[in-house]
Tab-separated table of C-alpha atoms in Angstrom:
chain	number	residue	atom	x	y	z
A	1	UNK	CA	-13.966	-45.247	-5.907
A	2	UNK	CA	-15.720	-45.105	-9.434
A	3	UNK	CA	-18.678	-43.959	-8.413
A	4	UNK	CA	-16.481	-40.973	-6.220
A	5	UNK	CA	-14.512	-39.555	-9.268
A	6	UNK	CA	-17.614	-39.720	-11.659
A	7	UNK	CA	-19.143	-37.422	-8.667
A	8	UNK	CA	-16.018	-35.389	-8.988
A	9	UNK	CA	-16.103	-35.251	-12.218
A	10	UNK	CA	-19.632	-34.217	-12.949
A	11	UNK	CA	-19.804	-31.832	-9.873
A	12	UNK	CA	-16.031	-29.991	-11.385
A	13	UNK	CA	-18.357	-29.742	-14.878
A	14	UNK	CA	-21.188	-28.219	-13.343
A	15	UNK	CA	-18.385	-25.745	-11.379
A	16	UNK	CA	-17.027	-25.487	-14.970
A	17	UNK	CA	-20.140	-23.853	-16.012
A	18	UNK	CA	-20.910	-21.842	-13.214
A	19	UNK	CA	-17.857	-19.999	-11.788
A	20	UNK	CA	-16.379	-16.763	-12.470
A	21	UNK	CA	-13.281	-15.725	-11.652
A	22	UNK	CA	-12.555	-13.337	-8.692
A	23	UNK	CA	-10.622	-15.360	-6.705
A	24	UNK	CA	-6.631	-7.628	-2.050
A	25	UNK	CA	-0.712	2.309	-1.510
A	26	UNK	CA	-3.555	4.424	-1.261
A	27	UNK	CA	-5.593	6.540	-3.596
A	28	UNK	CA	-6.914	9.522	-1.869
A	29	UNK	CA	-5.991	12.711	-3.276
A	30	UNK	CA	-6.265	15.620	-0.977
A	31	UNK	CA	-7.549	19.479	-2.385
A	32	UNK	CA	-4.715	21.174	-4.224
A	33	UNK	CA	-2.435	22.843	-1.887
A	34	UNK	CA	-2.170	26.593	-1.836
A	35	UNK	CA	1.212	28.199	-2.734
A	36	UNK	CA	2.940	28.409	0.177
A	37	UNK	CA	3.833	32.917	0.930
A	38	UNK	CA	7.645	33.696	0.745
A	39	UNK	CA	9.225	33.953	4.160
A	40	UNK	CA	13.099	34.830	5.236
A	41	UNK	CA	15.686	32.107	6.258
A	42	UNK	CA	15.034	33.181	9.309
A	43	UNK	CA	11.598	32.636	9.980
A	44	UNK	CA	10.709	29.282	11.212
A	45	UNK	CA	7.963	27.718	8.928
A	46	UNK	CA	4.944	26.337	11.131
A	47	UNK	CA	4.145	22.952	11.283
A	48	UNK	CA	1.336	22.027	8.925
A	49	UNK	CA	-1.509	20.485	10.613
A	50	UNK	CA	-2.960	17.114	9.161
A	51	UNK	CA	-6.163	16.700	7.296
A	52	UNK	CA	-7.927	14.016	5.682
A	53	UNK	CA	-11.567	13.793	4.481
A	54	UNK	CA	-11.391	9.905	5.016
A	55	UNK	CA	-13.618	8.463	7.717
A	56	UNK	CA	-11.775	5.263	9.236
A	57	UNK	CA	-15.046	3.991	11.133
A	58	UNK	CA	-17.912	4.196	8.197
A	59	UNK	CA	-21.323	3.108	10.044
A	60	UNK	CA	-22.367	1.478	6.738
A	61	UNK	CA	-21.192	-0.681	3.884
A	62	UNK	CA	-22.109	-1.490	0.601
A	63	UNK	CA	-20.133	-4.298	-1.645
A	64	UNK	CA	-20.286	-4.582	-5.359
A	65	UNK	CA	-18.194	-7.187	-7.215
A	66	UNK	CA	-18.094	-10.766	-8.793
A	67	UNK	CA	-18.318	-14.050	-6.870
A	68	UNK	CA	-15.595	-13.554	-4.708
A	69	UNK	CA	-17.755	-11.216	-2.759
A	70	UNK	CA	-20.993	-13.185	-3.034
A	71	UNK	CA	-18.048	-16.042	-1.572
A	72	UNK	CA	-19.072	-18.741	-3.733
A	73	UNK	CA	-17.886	-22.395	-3.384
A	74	UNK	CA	-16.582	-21.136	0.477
A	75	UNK	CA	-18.889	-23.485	2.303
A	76	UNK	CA	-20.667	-25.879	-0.649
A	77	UNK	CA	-20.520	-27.061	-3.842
A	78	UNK	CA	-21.781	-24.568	-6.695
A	79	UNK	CA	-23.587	-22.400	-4.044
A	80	UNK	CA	-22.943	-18.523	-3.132
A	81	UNK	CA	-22.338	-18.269	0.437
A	82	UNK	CA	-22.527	-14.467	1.529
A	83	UNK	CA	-22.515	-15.406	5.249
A	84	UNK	CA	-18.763	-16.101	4.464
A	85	UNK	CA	-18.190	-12.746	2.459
A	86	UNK	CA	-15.099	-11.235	3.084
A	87	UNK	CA	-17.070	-7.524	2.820
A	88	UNK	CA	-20.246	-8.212	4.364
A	89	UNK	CA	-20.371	-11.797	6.077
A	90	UNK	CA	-21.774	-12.609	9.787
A	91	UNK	CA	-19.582	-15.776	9.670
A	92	UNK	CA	-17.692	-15.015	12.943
A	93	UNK	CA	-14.597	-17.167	11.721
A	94	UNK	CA	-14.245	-15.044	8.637
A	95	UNK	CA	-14.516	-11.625	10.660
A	96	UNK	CA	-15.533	-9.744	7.588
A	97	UNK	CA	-15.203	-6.047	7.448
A	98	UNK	CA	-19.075	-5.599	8.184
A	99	UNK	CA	-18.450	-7.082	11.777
A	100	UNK	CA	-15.121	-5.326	12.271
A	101	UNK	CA	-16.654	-2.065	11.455
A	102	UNK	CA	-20.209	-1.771	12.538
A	103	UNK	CA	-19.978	-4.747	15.302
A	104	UNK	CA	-22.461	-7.715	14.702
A	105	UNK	CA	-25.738	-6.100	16.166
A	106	UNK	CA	-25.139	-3.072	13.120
A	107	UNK	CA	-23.729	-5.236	10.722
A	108	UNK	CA	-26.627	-7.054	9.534
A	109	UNK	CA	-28.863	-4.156	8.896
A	110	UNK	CA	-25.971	-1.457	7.796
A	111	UNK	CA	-24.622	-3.742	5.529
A	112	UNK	CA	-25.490	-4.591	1.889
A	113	UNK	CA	-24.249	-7.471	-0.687
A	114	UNK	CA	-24.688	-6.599	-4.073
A	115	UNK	CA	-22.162	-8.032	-5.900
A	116	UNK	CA	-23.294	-10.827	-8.570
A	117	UNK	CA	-21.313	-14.273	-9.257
A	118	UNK	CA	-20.441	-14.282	-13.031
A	119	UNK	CA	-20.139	-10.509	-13.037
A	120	UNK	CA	-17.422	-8.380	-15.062
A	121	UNK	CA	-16.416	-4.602	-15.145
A	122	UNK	CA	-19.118	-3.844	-17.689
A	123	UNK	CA	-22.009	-4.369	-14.785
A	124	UNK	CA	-19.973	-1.999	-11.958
A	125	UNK	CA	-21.876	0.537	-13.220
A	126	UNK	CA	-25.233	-0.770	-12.589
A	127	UNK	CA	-23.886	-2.209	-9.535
A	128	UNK	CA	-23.046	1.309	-7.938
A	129	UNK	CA	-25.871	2.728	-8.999
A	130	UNK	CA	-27.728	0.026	-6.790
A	131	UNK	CA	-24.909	0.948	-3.211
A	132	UNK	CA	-25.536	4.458	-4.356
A	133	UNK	CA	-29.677	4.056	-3.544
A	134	UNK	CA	-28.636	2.922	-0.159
A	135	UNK	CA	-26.418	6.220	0.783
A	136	UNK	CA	-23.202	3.652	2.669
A	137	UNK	CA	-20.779	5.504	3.682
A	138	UNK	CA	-18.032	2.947	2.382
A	139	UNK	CA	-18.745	1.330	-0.767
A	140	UNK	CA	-16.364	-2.270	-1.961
A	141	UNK	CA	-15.346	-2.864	-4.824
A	142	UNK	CA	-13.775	-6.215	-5.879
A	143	UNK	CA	-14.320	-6.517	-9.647
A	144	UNK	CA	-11.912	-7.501	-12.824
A	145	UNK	CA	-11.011	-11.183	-12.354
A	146	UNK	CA	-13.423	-12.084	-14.418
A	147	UNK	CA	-12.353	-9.386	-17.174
A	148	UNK	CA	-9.350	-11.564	-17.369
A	149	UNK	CA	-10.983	-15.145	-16.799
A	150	UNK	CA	-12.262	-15.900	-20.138
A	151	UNK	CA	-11.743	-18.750	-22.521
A	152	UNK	CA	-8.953	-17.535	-24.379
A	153	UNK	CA	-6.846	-14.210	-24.249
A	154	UNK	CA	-8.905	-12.811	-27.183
A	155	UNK	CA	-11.634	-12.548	-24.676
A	156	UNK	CA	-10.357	-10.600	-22.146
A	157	UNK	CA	-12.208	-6.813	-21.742
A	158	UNK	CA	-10.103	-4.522	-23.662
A	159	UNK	CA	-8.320	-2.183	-21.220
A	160	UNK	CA	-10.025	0.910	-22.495
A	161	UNK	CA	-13.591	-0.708	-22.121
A	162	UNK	CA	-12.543	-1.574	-18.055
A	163	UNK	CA	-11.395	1.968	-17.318
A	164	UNK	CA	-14.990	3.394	-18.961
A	165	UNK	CA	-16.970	1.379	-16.931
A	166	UNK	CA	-14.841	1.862	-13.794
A	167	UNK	CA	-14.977	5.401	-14.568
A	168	UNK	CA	-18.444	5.357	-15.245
A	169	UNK	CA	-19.430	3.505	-12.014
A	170	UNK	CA	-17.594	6.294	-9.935
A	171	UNK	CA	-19.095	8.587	-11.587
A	172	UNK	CA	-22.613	7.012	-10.772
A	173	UNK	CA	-21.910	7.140	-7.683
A	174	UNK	CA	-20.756	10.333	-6.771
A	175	UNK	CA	-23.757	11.652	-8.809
A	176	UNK	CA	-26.133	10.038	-5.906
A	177	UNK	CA	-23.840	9.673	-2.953
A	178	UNK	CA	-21.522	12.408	-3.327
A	179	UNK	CA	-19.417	11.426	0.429
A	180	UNK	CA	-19.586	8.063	0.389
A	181	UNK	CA	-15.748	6.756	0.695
A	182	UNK	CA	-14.663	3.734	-1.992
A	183	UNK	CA	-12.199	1.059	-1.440
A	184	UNK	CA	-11.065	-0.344	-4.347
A	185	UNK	CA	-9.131	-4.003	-3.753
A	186	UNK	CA	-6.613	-5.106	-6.966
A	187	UNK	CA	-7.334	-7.900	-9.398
A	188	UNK	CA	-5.744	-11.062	-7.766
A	189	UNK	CA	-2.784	-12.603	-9.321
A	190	UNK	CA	-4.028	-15.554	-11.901
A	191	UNK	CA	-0.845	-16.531	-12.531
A	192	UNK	CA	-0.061	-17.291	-8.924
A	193	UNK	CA	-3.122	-19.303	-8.821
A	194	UNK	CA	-1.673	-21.125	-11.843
A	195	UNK	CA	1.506	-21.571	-10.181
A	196	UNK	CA	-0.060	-22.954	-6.733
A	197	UNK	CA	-2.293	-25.359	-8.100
A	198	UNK	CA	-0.671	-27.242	-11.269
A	199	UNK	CA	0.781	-29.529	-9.507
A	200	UNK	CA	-2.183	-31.095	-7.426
A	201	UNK	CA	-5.405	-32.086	-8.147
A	202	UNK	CA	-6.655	-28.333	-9.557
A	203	UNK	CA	-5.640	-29.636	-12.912
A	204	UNK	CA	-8.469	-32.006	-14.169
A	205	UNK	CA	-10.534	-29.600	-12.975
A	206	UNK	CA	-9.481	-26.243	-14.363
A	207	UNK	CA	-9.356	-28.145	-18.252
A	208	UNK	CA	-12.819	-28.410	-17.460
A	209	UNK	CA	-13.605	-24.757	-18.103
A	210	UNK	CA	-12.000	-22.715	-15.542
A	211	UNK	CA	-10.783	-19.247	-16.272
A	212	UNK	CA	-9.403	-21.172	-19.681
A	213	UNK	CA	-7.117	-17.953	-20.705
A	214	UNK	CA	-4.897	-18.915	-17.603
A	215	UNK	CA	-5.423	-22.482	-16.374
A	216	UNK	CA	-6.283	-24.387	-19.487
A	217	UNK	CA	-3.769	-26.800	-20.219
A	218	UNK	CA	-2.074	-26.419	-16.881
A	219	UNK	CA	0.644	-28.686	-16.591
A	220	UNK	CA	1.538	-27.475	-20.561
A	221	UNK	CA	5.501	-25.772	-19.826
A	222	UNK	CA	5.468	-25.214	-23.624
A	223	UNK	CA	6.622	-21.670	-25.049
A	224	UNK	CA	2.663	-21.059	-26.443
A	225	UNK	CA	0.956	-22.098	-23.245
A	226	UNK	CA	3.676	-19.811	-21.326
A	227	UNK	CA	3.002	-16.453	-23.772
A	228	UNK	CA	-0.625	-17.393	-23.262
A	229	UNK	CA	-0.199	-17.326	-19.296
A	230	UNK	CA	2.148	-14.228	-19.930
A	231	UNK	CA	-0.533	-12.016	-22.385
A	232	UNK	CA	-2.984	-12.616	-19.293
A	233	UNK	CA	-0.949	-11.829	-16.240
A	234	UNK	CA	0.134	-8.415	-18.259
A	235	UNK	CA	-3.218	-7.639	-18.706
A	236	UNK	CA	-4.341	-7.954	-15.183
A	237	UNK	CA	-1.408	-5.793	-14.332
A	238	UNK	CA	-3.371	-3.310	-16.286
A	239	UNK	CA	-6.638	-3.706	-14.963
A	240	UNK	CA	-4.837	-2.852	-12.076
A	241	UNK	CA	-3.078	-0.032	-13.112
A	242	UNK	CA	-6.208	1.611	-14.319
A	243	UNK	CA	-8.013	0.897	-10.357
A	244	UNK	CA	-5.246	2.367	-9.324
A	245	UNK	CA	-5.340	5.440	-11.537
A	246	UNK	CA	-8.970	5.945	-11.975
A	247	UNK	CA	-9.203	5.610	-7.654
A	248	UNK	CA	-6.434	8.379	-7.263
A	249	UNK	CA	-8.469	10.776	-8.756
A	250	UNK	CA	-11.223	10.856	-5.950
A	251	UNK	CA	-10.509	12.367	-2.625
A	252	UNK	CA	-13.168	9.720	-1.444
A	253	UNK	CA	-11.243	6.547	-2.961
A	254	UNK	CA	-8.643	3.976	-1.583
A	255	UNK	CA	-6.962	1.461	-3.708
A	256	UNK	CA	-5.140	-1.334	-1.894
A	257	UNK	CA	-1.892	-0.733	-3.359
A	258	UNK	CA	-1.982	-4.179	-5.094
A	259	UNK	CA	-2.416	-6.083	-1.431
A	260	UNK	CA	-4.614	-8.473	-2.998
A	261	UNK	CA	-2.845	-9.146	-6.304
A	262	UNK	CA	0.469	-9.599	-4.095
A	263	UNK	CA	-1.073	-12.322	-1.097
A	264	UNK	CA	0.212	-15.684	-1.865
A	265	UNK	CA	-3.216	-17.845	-1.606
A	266	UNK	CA	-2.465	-21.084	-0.979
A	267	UNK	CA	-4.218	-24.372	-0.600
A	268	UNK	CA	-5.430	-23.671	2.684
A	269	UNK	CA	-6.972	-20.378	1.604
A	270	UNK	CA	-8.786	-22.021	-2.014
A	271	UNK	CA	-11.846	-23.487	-1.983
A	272	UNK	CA	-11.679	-27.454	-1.947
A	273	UNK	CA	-14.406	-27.896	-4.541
A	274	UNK	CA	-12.274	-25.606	-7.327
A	275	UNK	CA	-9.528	-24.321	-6.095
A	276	UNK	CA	-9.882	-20.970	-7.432
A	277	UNK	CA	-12.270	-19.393	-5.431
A	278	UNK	CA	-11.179	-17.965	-1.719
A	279	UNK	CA	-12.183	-20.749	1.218
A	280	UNK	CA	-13.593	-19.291	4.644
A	281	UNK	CA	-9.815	-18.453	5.375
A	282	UNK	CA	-9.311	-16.933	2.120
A	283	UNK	CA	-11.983	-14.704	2.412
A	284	UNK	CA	-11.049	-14.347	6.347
A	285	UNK	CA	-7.370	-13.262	4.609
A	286	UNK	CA	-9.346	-10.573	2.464
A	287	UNK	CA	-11.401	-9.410	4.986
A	288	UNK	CA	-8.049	-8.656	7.352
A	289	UNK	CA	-6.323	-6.688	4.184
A	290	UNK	CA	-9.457	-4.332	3.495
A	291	UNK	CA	-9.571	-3.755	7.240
A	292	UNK	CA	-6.084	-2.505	7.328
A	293	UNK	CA	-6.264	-0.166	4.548
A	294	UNK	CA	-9.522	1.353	5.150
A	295	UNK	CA	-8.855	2.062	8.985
A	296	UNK	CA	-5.076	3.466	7.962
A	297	UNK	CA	-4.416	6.921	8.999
């Protein structure tokens, strides 16, 4: 039993030192709409005829983000597992968005993981210049946990650095790949995490280093540890207001209307090894939300 939690305990250090956080309403804006010509009470006004520039079967994918997308700790211990990616996997229990869209046979050569464990909003840019050299036709994004999951509050990416380099990466993009459609998924919600995991056996493991600014300390109820936990969730909530914001602004961009921040990941959907990063049925959960938005009407 000794020998078991000195495993534990050296293999939650090395996790310590490796992972990054990352842990799923619509943002397409149309052309402006001509004024509309002056016509008497009596004249019936026609029925205005949809349109939409979004393209709900894309026949290629790229994903940018943090380790959520590369779906590390899903299957081992301190390992990446993209097979299991919620964007681009070929895990058939997971169902990923590559196989939903483009069908296993197209999936594996149409679709494209470049997302980077460890990575915050400062690399998007470089990211999306990297999907943009590809030409997808739907581009992921799943980036800003990590913004957030740094050793103290004092850490965290200043709001108006995020929105530059999410700015910046759109812009890259459309500079190179001008149609290609964006879904933008919401920063999850840390404090949920918190919430879901103090109790258990998450504990020993997030005071070894995890995502410090929200799970240090853990089972700490104190008022310091609380405005700490408070100063964080408020600042994902504006991470996600500028996705939201920045996304609305391109015809060619979907946010997710905060589906990921809002689902409720639970034991079942953590990984067992840290229990902060999504297991094959979290990312299977992730993979079902980006699936619904992108294919909406």
């Amino acid at each position: 039993m000794r020998g078991r939690r000195r495993f534990r305990t050296a293999a939650a250090t090395a996790t310590a030192a490796l992972l990054c956080a990352g842990a799923l309403a619509g943002c397409s804006s149309g052309a402006p709409e001509k004024a509309a010509p002056t016509r008497s009470a009596s004249t019936p006004a026609p029925t205005p005829t949809p349109t939409s520039s979004w393209n709900a079967s894309p026949s290629s994918l790229a994903a940018v983000g943090d380790s959520i997308t590369r779906a590390f700790d899903a299957c081992s211990l301190l390992s990446d597992c993209p097979e299991a990616s919620w964007a681009t996997g070929t895990d058939a229990a997971v169902n990923s968005l590559a196989l939903r869209l483009l069908g296993p046979e197209k999936a594996a050569g149409r679709s494209w993981n470049l997302a980077r464990t460890g990575a915050r909003m400062a690399e998007l840019p470089e990211q999306m210049t990297a999907a943009a050299a590809r030409k997808p036709e739907l581009v992921t994004v799943m980036m800003g946990a990590n913004d957030a999951c740094r050793p103290t509050p004092a850490l965290m990416t200043p709001v108006a650095e995020f929105r530059a380099s999410f700015e910046t990466a759109l812009a890259r993009l459309r500079a190179a790949a001008p149609k290609a459609q964006v879904y933008v998924a919401s920063v999850p919600d840390l404090k949920h995490l918190w919430s879901t995991g103090r109790l258990g056996g998450a504990a020993s493991v997030w005071d070894l280093g995890i995502c410090g600014a929200m799970l240090a300390d853990a089972t700490n109820l104190g008022p310091e540890a609380e405005r700490r936990r408070a100063t964080v969730s408020a600042r994902v909530d504006a991470y996600n207001e500028v996705l939201a914001e920045v996304c609305a602004k391109d015809e060619r961009c979907r946010y997710d209307g905060g589906a990921v921040h809002g689902f409720r990941f639970d034991g079942a959907q953590l990984s067992p090894w840290d229990w902060f990063h999504p297991s094959r049925d979290g990312q299977a959960r992730l993979a079902e939300l980006a699936y619904r938005r992108i294919t909406a009407g």
